[in-house]
C-alpha positions as a printed NumPy array, in Angstrom:
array([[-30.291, -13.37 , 111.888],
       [-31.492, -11.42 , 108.558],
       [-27.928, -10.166, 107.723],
       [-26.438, -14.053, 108.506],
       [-28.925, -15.361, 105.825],
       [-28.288, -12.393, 103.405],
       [-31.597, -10.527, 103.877],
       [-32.17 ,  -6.925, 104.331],
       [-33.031,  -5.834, 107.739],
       [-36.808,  -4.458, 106.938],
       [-39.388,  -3.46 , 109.562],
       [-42.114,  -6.306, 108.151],
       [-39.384,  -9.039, 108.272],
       [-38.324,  -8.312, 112.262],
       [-41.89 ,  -7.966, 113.022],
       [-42.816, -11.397, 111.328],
       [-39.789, -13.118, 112.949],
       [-40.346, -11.688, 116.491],
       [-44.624, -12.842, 115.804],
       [-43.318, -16.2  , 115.147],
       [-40.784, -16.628, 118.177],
       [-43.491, -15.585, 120.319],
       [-46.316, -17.325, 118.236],
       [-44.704, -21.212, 117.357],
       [-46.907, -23.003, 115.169],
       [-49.186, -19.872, 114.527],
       [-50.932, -19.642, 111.478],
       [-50.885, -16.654, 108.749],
       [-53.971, -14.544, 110.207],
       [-52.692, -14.843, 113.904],
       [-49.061, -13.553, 112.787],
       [-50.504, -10.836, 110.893],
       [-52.488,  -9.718, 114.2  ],
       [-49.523,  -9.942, 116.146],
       [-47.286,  -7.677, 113.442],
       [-50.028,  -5.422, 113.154],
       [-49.416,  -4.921, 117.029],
       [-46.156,  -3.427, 115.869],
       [-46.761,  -1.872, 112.942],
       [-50.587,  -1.205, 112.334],
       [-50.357,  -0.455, 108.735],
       [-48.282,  -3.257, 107.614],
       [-49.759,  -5.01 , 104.263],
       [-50.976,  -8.629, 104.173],
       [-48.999,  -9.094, 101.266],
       [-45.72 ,  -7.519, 103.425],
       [-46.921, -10.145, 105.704],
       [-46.769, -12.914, 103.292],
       [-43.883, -11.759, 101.31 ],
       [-42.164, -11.954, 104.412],
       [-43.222, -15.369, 105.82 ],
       [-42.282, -16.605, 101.895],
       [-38.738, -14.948, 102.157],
       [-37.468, -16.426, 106.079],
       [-38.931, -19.718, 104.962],
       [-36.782, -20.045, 101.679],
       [-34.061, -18.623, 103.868],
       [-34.145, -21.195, 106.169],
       [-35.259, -18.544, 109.489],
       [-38.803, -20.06 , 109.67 ],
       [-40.235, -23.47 , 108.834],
       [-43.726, -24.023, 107.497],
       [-46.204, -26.925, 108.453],
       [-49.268, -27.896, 106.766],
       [-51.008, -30.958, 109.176],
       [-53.314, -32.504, 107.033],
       [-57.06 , -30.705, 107.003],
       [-55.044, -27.204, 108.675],
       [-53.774, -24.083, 106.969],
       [-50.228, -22.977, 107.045],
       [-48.344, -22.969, 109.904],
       [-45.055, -21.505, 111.207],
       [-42.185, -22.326, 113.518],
       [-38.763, -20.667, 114.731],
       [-37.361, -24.032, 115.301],
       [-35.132, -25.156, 112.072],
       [-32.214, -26.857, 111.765],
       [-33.137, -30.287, 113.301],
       [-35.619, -33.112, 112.64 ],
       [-38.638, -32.919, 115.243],
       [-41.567, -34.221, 114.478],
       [-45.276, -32.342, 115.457],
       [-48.654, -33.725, 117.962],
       [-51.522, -32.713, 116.617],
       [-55.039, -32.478, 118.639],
       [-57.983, -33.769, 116.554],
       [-60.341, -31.204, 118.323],
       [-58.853, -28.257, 118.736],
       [-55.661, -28.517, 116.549],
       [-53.309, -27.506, 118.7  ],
       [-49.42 , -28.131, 117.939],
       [-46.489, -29.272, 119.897],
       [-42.939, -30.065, 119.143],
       [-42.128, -33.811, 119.271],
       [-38.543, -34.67 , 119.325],
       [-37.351, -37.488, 116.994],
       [-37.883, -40.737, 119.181],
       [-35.142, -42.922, 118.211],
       [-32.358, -40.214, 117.258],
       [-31.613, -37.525, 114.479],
       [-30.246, -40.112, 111.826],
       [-31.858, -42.719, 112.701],
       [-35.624, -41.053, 111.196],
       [-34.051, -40.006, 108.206],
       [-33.205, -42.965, 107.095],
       [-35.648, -44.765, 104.47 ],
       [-36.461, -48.317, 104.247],
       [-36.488, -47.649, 100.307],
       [-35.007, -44.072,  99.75 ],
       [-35.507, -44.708,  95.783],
       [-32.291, -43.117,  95.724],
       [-32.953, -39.414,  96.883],
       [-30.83 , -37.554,  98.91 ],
       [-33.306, -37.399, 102.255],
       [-32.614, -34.358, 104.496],
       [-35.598, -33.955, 106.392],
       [-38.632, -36.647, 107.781],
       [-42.097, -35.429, 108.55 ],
       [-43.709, -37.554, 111.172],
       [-47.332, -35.914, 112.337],
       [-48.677, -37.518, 115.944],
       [-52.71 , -37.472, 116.035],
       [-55.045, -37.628, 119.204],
       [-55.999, -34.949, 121.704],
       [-54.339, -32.372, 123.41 ],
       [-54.993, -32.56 , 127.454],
       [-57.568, -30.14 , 127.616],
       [-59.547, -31.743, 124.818],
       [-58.942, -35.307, 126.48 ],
       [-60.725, -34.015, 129.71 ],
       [-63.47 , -32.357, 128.171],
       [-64.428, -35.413, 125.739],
       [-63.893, -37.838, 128.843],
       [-66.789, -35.54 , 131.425]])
């Protein structure tokens, strides 16, 4: 994957990429843990650097849900959409509803070249809908 998107193959960058397969939608302090599980004296800033570099490249995709830090994903290259839970802010993957096109398509695209829609779900996860309901 690193060599397809014209990266160098470092030890930081495989760690970071195998964190986030095995971490989707984990945020910056849980995929440092899980490098560090790998390689203990890896560098926040490797860590960062890393995240920064596979998200430019197009590897990793970062999500911010409102009131939530930074968040990161191995699935790119299509248009789902997130659930978030209000309580415990879990993430899910939400496939697009109605179609790829179909949600990238404006009513009023104030003539910008869309390639990608955000759509965020709210409401709680089932763990937090059984514990509110008791």
């Amino acid at each position: 994957m690193l060599r397809g998107a014209a990266l160098r193959v470092t030890r930081p960058r495989v760690a970071v990429l195998t964190a986030v397969y095995a971490h989707p939608h984990a945020d910056t302090d849980s995929i440092i843990r899980a490098v560090r599980q790998d390689l203990p004296k890896v560098s926040h800033q490797a860590v960062y650097d890393s995240l920064h570099t596979l998200t430019a490249a197009g590897l990793l995709r970062r999500i911010q849900p409102s009131g939530s830090v930074a968040r990161y994903e191995s699935r790119v290259g299509d248009n789902h959409h997130h659930v978030v839970c209000r309580s415990c802010g879990a993430v899910a993957d939400v496939d697009c509803a109605v179609g790829e096109a179909p949600c990238l398509t404006a009513s009023d695209d104030q003539s910008f070249s869309i390639d990608e829609a955000e759509v965020t779900y709210w409401g709680l996860c089932p763990g937090c809908s059984t514990t509110s309901s008791s």
